N, CA and C of each residue as an Amber inpcrd file, in Angstrom:
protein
   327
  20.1130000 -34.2790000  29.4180000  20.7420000 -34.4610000  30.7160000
  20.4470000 -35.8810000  31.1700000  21.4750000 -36.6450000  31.5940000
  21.1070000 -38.1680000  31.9960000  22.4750000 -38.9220000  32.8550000
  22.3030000 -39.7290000  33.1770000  23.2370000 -40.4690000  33.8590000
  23.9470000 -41.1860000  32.8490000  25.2490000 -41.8140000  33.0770000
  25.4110000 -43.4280000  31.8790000  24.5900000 -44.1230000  32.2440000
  24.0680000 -45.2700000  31.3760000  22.9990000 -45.9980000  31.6860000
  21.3440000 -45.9140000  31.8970000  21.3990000 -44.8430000  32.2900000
  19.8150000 -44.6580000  31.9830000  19.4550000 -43.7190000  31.0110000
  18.3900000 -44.3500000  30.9200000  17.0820000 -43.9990000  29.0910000
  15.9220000 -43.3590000  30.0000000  15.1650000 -42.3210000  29.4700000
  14.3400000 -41.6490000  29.9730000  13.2050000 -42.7370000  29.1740000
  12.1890000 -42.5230000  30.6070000  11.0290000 -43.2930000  30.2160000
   9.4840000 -42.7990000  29.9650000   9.6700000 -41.4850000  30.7780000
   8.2640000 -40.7460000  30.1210000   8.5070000 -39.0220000  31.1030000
   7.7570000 -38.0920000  30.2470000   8.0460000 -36.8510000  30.8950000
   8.1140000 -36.6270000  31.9360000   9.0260000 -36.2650000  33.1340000
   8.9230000 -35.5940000  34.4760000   7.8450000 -34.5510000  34.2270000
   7.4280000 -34.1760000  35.6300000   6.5700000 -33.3000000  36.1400000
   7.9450000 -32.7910000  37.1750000   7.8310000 -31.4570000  36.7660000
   9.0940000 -31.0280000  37.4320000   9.1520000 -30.7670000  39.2970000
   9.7810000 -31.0850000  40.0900000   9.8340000 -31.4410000  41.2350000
   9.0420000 -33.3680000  41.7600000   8.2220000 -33.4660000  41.0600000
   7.4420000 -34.6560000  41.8200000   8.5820000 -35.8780000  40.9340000
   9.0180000 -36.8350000  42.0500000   9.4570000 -38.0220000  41.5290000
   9.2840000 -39.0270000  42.7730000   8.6380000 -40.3420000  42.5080000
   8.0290000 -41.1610000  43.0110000   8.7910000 -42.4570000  42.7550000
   9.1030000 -43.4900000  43.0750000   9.2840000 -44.4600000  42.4620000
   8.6580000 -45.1650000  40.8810000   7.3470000 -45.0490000  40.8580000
   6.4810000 -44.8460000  40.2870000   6.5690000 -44.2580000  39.0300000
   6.6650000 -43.5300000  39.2170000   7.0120000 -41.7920000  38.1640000
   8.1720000 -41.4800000  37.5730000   9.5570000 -42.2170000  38.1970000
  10.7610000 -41.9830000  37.5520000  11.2270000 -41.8160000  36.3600000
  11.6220000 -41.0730000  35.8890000  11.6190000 -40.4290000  34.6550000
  12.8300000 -41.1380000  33.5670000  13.8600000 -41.9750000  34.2700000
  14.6170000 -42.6310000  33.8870000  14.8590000 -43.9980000  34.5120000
  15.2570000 -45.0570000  34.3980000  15.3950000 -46.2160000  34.9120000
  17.3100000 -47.2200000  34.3270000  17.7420000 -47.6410000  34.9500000
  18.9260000 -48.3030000  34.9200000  18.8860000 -49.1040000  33.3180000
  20.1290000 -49.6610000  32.8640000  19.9190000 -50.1660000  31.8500000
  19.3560000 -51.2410000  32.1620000  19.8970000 -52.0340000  33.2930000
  19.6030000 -53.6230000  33.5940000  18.2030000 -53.8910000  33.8610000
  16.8050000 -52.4840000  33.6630000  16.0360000 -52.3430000  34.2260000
  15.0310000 -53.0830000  32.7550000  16.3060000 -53.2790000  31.7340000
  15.2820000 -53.7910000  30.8660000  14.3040000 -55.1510000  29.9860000
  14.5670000 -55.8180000  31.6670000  13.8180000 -57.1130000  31.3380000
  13.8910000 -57.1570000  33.1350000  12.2080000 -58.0720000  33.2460000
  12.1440000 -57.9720000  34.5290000  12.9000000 -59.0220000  35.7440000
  12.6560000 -58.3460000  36.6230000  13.5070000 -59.1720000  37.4920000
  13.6650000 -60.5130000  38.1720000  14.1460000 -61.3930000  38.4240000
  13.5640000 -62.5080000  39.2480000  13.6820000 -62.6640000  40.2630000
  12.6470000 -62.8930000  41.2080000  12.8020000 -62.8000000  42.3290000
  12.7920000 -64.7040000  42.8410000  12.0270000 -65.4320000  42.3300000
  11.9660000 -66.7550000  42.3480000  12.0380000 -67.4680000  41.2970000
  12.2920000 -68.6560000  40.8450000  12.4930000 -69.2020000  39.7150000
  10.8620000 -69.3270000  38.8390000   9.9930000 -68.8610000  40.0000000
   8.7580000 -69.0430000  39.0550000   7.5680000 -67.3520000  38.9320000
   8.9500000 -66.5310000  39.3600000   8.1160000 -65.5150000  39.9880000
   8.9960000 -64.3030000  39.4110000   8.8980000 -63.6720000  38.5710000
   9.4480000 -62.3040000  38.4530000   8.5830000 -60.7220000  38.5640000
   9.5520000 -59.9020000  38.4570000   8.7240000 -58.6490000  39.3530000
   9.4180000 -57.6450000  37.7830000   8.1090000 -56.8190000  37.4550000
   8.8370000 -55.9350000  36.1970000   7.6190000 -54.0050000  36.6650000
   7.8830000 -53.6420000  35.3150000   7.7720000 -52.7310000  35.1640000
   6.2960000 -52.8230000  34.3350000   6.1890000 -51.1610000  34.4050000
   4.5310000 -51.2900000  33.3670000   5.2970000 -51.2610000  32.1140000
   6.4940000 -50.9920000  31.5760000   6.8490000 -51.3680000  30.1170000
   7.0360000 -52.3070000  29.8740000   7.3190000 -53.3850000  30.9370000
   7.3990000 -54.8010000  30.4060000   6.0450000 -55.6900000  30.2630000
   5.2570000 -54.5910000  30.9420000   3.4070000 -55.1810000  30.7960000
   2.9690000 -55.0400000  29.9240000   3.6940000 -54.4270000  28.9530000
   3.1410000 -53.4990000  27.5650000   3.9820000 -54.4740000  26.4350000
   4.8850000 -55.2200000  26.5670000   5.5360000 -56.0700000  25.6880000
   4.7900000 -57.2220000  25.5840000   4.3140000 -57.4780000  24.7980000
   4.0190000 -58.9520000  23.9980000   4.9640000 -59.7950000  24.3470000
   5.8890000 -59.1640000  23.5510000   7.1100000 -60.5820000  22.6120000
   7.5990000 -60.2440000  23.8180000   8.3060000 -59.6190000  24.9320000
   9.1030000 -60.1160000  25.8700000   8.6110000 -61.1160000  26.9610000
   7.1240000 -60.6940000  27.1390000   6.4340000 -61.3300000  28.0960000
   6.1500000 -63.1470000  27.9170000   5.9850000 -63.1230000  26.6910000
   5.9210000 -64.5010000  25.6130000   7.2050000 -64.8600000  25.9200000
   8.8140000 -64.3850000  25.2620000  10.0010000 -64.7640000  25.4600000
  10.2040000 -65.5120000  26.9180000  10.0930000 -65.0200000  28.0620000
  10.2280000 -65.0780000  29.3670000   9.2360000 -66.3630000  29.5470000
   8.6980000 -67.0550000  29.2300000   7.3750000 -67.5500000  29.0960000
   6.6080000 -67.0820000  30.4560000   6.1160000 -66.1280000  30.2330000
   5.0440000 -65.9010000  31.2960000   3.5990000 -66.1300000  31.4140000
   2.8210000 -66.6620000  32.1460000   1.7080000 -66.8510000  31.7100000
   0.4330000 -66.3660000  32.6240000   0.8650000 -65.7490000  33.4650000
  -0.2960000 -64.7270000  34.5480000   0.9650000 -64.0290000  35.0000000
  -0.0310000 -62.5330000  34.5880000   0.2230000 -61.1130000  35.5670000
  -0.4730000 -60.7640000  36.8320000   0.4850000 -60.5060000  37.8160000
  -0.1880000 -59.6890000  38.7650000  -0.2990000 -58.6560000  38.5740000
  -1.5270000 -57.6730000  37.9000000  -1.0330000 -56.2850000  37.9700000
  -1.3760000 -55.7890000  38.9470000  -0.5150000 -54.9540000  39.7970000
  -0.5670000 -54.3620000  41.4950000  -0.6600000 -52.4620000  40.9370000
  -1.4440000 -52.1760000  40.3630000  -1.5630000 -50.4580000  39.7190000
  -2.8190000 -50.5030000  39.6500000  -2.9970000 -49.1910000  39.8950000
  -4.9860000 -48.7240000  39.7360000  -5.2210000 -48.2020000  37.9480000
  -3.9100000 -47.8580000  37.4610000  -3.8680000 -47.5040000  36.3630000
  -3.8130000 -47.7710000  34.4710000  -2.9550000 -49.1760000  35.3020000
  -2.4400000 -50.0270000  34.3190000  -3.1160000 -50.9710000  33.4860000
  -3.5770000 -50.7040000  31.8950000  -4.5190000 -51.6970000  31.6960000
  -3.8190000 -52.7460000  31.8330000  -4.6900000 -53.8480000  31.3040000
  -4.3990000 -55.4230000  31.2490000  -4.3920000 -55.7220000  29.8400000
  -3.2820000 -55.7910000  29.0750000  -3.0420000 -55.7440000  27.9900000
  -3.2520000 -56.4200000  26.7300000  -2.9500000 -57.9450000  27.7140000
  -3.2900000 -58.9230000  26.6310000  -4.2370000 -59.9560000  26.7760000
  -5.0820000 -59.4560000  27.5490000  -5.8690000 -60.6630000  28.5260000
  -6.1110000 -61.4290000  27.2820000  -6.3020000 -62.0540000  26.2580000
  -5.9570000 -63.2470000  25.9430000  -5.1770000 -64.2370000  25.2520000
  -3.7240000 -63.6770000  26.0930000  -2.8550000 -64.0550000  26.1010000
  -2.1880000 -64.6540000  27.7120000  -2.9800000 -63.8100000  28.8820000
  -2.3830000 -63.9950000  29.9730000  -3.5620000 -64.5890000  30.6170000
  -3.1690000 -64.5860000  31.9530000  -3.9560000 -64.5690000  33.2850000
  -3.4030000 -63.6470000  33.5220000  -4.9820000 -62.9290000  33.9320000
  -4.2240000 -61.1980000  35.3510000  -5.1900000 -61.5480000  36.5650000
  -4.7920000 -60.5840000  37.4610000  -5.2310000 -60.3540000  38.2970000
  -5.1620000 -59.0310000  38.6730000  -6.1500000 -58.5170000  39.3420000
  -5.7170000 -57.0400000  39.3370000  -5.7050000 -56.5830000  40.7260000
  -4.8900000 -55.8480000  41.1820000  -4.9600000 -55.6760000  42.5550000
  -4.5060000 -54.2040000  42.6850000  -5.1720000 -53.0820000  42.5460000
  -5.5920000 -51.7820000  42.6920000  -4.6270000 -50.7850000  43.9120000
  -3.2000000 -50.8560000  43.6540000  -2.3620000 -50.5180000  44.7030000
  -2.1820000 -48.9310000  44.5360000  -2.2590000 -47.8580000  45.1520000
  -1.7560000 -46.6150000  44.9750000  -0.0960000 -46.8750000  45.4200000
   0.5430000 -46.0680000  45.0620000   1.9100000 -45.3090000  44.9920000
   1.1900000 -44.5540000  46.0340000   1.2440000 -44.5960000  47.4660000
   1.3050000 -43.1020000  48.7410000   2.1490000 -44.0410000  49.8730000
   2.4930000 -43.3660000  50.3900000   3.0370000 -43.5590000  51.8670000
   1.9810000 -44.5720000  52.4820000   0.8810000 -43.8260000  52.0330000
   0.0520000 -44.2370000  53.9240000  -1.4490000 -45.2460000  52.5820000
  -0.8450000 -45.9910000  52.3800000  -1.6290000 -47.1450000  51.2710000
  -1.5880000 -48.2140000  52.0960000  -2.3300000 -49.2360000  52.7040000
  -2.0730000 -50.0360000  53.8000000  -1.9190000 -51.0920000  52.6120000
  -0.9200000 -51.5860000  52.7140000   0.0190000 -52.8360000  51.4430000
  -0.6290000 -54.3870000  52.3190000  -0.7370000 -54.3080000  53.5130000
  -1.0690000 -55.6380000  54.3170000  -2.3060000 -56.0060000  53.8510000
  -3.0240000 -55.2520000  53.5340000  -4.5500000 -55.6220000  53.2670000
  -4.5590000 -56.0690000  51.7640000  -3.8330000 -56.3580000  51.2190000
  -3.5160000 -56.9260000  49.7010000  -2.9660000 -57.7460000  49.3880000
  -1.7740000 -58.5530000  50.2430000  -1.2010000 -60.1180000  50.3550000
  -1.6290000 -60.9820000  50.3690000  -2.8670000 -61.5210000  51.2010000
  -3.8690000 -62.5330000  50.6720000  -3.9320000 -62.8240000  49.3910000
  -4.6850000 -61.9380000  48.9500000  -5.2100000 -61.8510000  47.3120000
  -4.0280000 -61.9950000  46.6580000  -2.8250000 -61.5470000  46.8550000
  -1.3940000 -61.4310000  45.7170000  -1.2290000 -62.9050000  45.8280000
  -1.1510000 -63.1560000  46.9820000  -0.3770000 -64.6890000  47.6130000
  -1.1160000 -66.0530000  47.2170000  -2.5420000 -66.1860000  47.3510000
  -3.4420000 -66.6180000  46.8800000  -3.2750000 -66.9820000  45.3390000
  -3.1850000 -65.6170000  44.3500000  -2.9430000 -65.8710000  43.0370000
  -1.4970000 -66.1170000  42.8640000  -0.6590000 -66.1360000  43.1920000
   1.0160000 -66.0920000  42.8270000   0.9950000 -68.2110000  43.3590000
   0.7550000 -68.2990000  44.5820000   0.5420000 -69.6980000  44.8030000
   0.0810000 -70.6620000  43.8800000  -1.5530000 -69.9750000  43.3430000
  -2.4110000 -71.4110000  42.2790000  -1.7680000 -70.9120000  41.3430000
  -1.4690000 -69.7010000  40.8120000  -0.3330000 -69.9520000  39.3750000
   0.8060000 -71.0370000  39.4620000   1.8350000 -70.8430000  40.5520000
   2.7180000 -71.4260000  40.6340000   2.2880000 -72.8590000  40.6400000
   1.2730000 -73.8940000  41.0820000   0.7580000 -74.8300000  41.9310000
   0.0300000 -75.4080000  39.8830000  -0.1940000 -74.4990000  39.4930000
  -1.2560000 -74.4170000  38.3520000  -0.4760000 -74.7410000  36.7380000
   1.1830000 -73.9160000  37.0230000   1.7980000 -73.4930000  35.8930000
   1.2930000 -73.0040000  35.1870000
């Protein structure tokens, strides 16, 4: 069962779907996004790619998940910033630190 365009990405838990948790994702979902010319925003499967992350030339991750290892640390810069998936996760108390590292990367190349 599926939509056109989307590929299932890991088992549902039947009723719970999260952003997070989505069990399928768009095709275009498969390289990450850009949000600035020095700044793109992806997925934990694109955290898990080597060769795409290399392709893209990327060279520090923000990882924003409590879950997610850090894959290639020596290959990257990470940073880790310990975000839950809930409603009531106060996101303000974590911009410093994102902004901070997204800046001296950018400032750093």
């Amino acid at each position: 069962i599926g939509a056109p365009g989307l590929e299932p990405l890991a088992p549902q838990t039947p009723g719970v779907e999260t952003p997070s948790t989505m069990s399928h994702h768009h095709a275009r979902d498969l390289q990450p996004s850009e949000i600035l010319p020095y700044l793109l925003i992806g997925a934990q499967t694109h955290a898990q790619d080597c060769e795409l992350l290399k392709s893209l030339r990327i060279s520090a991750i923000l990882n924003m998940t409590p879950s997610c290892p850090n894959h290639f640390e020596g290959d990257f810069e990470y940073k880790n910033i310990p975000i839950r998936d809930s409603w009531n996760q106060n996101l303000q108390s974590f911009f410093k630190d994102a902004f901070e590292f997204i800046d001296n990367c950018n400032s750093h190349g």
